[in-house]
mmCIF file of C-alpha atoms and ligand atoms in Angstrom:
data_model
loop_
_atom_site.group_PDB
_atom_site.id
_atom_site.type_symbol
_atom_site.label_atom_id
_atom_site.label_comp_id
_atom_site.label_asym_id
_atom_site.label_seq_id
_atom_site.Cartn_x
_atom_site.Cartn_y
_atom_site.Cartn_z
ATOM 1 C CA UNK A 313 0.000 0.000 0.000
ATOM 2 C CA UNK A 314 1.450 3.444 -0.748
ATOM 3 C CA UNK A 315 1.559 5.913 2.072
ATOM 4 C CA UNK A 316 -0.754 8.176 -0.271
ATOM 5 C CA UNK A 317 -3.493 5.725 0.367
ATOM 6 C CA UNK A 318 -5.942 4.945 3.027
ATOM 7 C CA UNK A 319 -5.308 2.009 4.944
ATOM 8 C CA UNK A 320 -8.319 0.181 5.366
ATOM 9 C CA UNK A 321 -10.973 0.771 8.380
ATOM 10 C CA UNK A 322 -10.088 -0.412 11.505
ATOM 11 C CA UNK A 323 -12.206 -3.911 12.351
ATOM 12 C CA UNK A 324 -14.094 -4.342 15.648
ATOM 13 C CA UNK A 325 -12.023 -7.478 16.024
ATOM 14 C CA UNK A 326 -8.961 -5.736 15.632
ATOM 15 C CA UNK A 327 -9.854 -2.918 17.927
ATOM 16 C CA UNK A 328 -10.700 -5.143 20.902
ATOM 17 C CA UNK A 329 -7.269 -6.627 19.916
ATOM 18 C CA UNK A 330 -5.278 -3.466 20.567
ATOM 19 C CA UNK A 331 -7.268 -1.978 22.649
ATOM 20 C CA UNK A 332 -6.986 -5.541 25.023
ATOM 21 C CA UNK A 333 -3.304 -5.221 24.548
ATOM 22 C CA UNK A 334 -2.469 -2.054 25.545
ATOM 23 C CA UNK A 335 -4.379 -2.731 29.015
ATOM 24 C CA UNK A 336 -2.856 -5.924 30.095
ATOM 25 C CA UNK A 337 0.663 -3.424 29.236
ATOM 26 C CA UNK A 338 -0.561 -0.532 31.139
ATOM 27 C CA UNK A 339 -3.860 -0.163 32.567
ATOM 28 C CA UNK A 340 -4.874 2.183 29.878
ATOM 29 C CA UNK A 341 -9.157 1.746 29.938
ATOM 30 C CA UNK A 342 -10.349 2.665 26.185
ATOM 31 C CA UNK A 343 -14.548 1.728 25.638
ATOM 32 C CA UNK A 344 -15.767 0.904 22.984
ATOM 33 C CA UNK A 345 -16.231 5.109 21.993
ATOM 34 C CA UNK A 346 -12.602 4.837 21.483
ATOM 35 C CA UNK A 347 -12.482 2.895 17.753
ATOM 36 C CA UNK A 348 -12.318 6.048 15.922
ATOM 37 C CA UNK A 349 -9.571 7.402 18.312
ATOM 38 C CA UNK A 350 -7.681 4.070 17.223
ATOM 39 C CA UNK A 351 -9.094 4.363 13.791
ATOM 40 C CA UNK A 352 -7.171 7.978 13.494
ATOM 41 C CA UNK A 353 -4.711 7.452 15.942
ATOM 42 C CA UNK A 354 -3.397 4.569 14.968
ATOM 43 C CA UNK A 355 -3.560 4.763 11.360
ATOM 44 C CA UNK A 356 -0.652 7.195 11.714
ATOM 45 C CA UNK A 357 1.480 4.904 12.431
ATOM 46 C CA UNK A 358 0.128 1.847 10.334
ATOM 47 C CA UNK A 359 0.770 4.577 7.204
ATOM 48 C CA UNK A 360 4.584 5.849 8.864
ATOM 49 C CA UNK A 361 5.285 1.944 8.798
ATOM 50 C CA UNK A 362 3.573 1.290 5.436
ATOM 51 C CA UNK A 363 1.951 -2.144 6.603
ATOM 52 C CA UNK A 364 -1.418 -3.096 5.016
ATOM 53 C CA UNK A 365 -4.175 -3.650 8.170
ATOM 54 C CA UNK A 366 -4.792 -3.190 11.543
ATOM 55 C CA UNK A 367 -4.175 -7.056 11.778
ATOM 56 C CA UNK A 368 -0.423 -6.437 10.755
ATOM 57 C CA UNK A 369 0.441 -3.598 13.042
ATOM 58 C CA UNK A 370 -1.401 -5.553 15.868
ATOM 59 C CA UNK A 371 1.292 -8.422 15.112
ATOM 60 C CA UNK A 372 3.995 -5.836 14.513
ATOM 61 C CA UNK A 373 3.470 -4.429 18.016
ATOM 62 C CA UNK A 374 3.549 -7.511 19.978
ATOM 63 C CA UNK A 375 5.777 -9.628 17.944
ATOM 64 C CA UNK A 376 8.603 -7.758 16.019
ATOM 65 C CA UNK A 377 11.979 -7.075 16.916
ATOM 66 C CA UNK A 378 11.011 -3.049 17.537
ATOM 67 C CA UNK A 379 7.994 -4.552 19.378
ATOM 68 C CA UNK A 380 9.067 -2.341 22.592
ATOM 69 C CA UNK A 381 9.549 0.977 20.530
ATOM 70 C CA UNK A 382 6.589 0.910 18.508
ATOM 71 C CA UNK A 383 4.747 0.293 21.588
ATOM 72 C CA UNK A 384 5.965 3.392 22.832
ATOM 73 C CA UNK A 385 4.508 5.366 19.859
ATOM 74 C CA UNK A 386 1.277 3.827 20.470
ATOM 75 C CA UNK A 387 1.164 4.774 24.053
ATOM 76 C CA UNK A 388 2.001 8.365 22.441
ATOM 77 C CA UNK A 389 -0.788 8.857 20.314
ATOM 78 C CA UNK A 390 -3.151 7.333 22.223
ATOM 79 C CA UNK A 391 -2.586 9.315 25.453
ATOM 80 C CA UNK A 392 -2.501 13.334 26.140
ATOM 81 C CA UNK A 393 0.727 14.460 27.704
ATOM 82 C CA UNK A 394 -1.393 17.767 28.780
ATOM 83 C CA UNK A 395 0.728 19.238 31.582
ATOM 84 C CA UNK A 396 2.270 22.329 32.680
ATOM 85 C CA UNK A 397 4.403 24.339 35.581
ATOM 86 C CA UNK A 398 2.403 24.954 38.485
ATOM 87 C CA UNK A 399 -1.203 22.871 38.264
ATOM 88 C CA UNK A 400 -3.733 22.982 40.328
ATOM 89 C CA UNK A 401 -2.160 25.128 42.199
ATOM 90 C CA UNK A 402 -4.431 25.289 45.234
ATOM 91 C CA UNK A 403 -3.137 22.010 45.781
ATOM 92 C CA UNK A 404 0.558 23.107 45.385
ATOM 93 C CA UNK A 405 0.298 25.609 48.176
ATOM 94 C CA UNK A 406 -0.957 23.244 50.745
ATOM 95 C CA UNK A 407 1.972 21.144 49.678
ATOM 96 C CA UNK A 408 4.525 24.288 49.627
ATOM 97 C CA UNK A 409 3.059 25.527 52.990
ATOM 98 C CA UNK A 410 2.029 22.458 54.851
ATOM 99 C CA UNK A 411 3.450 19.231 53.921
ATOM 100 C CA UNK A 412 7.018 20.757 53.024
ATOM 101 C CA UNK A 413 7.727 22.135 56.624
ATOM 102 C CA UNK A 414 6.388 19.157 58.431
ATOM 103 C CA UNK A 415 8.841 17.325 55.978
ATOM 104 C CA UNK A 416 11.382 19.348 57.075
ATOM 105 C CA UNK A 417 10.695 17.917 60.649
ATOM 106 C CA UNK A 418 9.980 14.590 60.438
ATOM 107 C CA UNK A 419 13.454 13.854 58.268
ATOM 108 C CA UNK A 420 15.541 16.127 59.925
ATOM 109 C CA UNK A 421 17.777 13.472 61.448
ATOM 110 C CA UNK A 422 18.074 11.988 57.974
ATOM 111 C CA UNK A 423 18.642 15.200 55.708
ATOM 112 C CA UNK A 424 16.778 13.294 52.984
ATOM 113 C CA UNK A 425 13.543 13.681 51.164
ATOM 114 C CA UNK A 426 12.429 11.532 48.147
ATOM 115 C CA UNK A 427 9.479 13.067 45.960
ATOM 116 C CA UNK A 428 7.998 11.380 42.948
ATOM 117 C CA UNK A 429 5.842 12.702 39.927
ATOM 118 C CA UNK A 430 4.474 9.528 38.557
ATOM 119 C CA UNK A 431 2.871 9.956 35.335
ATOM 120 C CA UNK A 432 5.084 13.177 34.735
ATOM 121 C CA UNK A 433 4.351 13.596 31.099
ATOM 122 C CA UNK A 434 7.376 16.117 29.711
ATOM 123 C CA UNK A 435 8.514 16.633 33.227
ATOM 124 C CA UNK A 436 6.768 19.958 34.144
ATOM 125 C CA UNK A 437 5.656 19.037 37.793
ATOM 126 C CA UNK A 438 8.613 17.309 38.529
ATOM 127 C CA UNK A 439 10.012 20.688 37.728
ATOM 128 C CA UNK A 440 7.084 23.067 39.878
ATOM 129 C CA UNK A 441 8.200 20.605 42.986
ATOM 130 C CA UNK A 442 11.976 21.429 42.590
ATOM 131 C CA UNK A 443 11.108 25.362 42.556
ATOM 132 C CA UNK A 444 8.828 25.040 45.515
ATOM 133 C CA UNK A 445 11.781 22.741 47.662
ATOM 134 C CA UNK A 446 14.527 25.172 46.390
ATOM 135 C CA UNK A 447 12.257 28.278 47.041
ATOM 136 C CA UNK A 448 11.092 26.704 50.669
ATOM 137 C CA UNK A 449 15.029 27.238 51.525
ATOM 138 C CA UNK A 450 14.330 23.943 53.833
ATOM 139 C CA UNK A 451 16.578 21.821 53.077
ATOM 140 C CA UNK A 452 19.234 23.597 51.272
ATOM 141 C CA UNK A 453 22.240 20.934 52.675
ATOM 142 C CA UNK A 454 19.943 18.168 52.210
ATOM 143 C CA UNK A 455 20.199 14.893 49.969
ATOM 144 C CA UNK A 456 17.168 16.055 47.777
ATOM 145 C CA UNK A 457 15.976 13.316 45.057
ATOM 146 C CA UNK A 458 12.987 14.463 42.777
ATOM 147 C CA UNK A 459 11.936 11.606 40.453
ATOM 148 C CA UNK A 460 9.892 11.874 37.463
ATOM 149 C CA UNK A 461 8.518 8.827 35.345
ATOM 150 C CA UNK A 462 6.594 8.016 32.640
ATOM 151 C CA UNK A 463 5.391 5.293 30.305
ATOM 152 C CA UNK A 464 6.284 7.125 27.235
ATOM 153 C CA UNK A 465 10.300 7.339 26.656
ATOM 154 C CA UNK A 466 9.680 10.419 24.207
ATOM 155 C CA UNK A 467 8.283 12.348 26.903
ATOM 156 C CA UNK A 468 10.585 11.631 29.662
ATOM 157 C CA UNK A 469 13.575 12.527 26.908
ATOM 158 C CA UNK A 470 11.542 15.972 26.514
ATOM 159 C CA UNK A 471 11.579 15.869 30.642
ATOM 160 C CA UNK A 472 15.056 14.997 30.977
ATOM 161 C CA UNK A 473 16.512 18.140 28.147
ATOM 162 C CA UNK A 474 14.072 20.465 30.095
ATOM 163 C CA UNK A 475 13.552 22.759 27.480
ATOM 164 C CA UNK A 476 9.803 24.075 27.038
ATOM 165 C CA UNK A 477 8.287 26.960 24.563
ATOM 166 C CA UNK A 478 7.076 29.895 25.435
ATOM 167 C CA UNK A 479 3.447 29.804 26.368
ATOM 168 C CA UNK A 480 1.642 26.484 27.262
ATOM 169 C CA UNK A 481 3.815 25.055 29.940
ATOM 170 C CA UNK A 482 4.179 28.768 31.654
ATOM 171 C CA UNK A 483 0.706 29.300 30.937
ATOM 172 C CA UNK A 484 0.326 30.036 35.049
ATOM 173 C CA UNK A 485 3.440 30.581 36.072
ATOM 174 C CA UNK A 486 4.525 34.368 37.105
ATOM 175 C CA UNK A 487 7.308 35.891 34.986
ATOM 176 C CA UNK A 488 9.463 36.203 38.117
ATOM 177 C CA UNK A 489 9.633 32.846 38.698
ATOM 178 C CA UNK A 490 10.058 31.550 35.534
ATOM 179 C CA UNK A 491 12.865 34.202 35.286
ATOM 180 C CA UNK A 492 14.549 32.546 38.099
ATOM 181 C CA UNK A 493 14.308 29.124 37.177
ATOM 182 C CA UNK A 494 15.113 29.144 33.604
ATOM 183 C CA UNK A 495 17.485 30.440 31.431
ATOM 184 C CA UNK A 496 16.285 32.056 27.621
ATOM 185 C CA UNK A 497 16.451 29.101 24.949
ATOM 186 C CA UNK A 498 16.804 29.401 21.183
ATOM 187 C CA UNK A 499 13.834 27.229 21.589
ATOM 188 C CA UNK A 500 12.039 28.908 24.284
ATOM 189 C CA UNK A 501 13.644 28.445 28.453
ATOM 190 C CA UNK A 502 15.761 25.761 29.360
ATOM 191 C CA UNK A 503 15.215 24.825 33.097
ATOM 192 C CA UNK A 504 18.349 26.288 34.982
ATOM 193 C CA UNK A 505 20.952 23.742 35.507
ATOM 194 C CA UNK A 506 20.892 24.489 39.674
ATOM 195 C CA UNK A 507 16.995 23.247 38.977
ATOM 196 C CA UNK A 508 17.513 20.533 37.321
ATOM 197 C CA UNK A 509 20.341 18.822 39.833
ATOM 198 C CA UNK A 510 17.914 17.790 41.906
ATOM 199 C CA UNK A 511 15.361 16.003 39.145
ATOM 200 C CA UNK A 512 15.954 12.725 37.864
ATOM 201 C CA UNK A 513 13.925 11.215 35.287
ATOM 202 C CA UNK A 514 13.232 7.849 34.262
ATOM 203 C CA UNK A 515 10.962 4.910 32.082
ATOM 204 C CA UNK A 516 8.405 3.249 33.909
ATOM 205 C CA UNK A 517 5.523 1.535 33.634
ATOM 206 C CA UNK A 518 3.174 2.022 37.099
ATOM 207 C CA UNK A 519 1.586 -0.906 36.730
ATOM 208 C CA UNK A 520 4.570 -2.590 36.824
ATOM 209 C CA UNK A 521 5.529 -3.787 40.893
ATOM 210 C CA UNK A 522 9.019 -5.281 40.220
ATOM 211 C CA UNK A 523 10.201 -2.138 38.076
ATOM 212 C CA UNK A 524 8.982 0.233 40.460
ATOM 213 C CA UNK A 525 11.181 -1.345 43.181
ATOM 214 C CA UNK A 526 14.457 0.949 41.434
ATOM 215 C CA UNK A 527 12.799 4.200 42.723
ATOM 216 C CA UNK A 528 13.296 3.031 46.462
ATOM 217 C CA UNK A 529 11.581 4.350 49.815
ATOM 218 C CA UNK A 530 9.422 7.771 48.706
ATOM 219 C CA UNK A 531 8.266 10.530 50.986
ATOM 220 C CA UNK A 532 5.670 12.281 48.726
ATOM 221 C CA UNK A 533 4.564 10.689 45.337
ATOM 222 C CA UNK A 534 2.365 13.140 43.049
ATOM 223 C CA UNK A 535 0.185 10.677 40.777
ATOM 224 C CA UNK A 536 -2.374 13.613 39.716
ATOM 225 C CA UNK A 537 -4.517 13.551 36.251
ATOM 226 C CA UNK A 538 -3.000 9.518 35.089
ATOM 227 C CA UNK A 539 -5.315 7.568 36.894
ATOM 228 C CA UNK A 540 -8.112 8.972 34.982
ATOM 229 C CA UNK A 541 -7.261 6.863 32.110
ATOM 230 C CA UNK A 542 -7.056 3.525 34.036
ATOM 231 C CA UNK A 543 -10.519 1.737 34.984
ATOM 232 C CA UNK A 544 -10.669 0.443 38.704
ATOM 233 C CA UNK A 545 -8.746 -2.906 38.531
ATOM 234 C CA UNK A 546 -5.716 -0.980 37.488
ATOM 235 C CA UNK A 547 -6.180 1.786 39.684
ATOM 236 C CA UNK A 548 -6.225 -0.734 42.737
ATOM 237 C CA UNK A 549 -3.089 -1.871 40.848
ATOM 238 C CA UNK A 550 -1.306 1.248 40.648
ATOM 239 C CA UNK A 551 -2.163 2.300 43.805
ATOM 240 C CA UNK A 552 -1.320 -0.404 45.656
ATOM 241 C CA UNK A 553 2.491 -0.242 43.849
ATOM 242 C CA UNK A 554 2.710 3.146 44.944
ATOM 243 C CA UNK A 555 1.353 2.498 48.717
ATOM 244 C CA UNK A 556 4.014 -0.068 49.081
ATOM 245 C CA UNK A 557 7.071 2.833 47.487
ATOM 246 C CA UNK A 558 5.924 5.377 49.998
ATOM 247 C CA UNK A 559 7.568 5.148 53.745
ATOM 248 C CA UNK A 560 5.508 5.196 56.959
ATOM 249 C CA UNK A 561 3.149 8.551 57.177
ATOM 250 C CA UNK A 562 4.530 8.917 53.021
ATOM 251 C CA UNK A 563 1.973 11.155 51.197
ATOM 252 C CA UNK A 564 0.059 10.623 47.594
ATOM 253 C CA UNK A 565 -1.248 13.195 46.054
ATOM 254 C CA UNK A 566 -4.017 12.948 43.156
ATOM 255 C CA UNK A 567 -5.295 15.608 40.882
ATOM 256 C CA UNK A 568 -9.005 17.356 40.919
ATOM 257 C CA UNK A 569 -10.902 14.633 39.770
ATOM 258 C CA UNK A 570 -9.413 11.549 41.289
ATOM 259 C CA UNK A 571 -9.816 9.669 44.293
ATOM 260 C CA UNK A 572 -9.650 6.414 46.476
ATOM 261 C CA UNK A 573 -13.173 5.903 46.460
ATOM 262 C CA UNK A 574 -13.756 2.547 45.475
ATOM 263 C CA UNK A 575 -9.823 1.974 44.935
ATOM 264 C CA UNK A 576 -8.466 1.223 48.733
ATOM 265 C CA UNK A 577 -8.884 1.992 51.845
ATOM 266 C CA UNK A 578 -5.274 1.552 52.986
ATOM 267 C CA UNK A 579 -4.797 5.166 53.064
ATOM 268 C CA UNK A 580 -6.000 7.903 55.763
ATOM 269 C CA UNK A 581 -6.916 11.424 55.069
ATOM 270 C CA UNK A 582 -5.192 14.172 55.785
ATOM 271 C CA UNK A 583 -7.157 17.575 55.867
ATOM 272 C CA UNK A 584 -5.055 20.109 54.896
ATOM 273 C CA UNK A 585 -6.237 24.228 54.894
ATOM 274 C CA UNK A 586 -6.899 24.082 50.881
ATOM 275 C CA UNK A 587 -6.907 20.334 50.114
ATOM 276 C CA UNK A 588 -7.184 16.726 51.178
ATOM 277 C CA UNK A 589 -4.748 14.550 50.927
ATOM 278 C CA UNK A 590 -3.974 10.752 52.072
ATOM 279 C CA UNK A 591 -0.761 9.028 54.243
ATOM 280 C CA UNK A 592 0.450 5.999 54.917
ATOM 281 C CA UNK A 593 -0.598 5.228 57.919
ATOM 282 C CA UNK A 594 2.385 5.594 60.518
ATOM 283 C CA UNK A 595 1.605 1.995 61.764
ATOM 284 C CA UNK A 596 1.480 -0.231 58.947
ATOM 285 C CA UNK A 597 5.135 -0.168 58.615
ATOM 286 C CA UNK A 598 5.715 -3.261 60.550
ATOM 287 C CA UNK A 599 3.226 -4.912 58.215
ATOM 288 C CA UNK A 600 4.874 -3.646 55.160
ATOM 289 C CA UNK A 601 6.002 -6.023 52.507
ATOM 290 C CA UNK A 602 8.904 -5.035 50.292
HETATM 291 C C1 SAM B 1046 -2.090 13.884 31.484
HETATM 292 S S1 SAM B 1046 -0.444 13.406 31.850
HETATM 293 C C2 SAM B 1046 -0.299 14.028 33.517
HETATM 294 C C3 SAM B 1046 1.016 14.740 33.763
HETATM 295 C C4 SAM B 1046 1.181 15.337 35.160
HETATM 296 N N1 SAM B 1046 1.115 14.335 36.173
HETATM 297 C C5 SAM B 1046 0.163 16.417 35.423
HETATM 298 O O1 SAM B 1046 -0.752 16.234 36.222
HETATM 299 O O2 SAM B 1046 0.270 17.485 34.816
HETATM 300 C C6 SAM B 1046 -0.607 11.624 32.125
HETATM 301 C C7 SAM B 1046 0.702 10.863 31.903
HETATM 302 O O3 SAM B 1046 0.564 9.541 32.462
HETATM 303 C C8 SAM B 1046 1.355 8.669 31.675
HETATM 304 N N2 SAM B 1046 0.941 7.280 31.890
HETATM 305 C C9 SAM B 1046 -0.183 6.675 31.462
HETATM 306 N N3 SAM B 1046 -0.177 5.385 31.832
HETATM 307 C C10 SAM B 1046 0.961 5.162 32.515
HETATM 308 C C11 SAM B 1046 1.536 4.016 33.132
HETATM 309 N N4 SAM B 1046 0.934 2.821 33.121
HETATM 310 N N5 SAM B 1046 2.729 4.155 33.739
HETATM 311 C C12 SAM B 1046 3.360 5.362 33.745
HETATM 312 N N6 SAM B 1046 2.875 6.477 33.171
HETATM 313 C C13 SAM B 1046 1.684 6.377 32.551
HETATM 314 C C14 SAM B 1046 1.112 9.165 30.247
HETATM 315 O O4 SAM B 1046 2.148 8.752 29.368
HETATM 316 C C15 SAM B 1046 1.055 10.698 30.433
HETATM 317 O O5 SAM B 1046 2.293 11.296 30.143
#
């Protein structure tokens, strides 16, 4: 087929192929309203690697020897990466006000503090947590590890060269701060290189227990706007792999829309002036399994 034709219509069999497939990889939930985004989506890439059907690419993504790339441009087009500096930032301030100093406390003997964006897209809240632990001026001689990871290896590439356009990413941030944080780009800001010390960004599949194991004990994890995209068996899944990376009285945050409800009740809530949160309770810890 030439890539000036039209490859032909996705099949309902082949949809609940790929569709089935990319679940039991990553907990991504697509219904049945989701053909046409496969249809489109897709088709992209069955025309970029000029194979005939749906049929083919199905068998090219789970059986060729680039199997594990192309699956990452599926993942790609089939997701949003939607992010940017400073997001729900009601949220953010309970964190910056709150949970920060109360960090500072608890891990003062230690002088270290693990925080996680999981599901960081192109790395911008990875990023808004540095500024708010560098602003904080906490724990300036601490051992400060930020970790940011995502299932897509394109966007955690973006994350890791930290360079973002003008506009969309600093849609709410204040020019000041940007100003401080970044440096001018041919492309648009680079994050500043003091910044981006304390980030480290990596490929990783939440659903995945054994993987997850690398990113070690975690005070804070941010999982906010990803589990929207996963129905409840993989939520339990991925939230379960996170409880079990986050230490004694650790902290997850979710975005607006998300909650535990239905997912587990291994957490408790904390009420915080702007926002609830939940912990690990302080003691499970005993109980813990790792
Ligand atoms: C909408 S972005 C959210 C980015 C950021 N957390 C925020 O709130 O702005 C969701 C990200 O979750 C990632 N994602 C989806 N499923 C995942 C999985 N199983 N493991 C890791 N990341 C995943 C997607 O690749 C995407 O970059």
């Amino acid at each position: 087929m030439s890539v000036f034709e039209r490859y032909p219509p996705l099949q309902p069999i082949e949809f609940r192929l790929l569709r089935d497939f990319v679940y039991d990889r990553c907990g991504l939930h697509f219904d049945n309203s989701s053909m046409y985004l496969f249809d489109r989506r897709l088709g992209e890439r069955l025309a970029a690697l000029e194979l005939d059907s749906f049929a083919e690419y199905y068998k090219h993504l789970r059986f060729s020897s680039d199997a594990a790339r192309e699956f990452d441009e599926a993942i790609e087009v089939l997701t949003t990466s939607e992010t940017y500096f400073f997001r729900q930032e009601y949220q953010l301030r309970s964190f910056e006000k709150e949970l920060l100093p109360a960090l500072a406390e608890k891990n003062a003997s230690t002088k270290n503090l693990v925080l996680w964006s999981a599901g960081c897209s192109t790395g911008e809240e990875a990023y808004t947590i540095a500024m708010m632990v560098h602003r904080s001026g906490l724990f300036d001689d601490w051992d400060v590890r930020i970790i940011g990871s995502d299932i897509t290896k394109s966007r955690i590439a973006a994350a890791r060269r930290g360079v973002y356009r003008a506009g969309g990413s600093f849609r709410t941030i204040e020019p000041t701060v940007r100003d401080k944080y970044f440096a001018p780009h041919p492309e648009g800001f680079q994050v500043a290189e003091f910044l981006r010390q304390y980030c480290q960004f990596g490929h990783l599949n939440l659903m995945d227990r054994a993987n997850l194991a690398i990113v070690g004990p975690v005070d804070v994890v941010f999982c906010r706007n990803v589990l929207i995209y996963f129905d409840e068996n993989s939520r339990r899944r991925v939230i379960d792999n996170l409880y079990r990376r986050l230490v004694s009285g650790g902290i997850l945050l979710l975005g607006h829309s998300e909650s535990l409800l239905n997912v587990s009740t291994a957490f408790e809530l904390l009420h915080l002036k702007e926002d609830l949160v939940y912990m690990k309770p302080m003691r499970t810890e005993a109980r813990q399994t790792l």
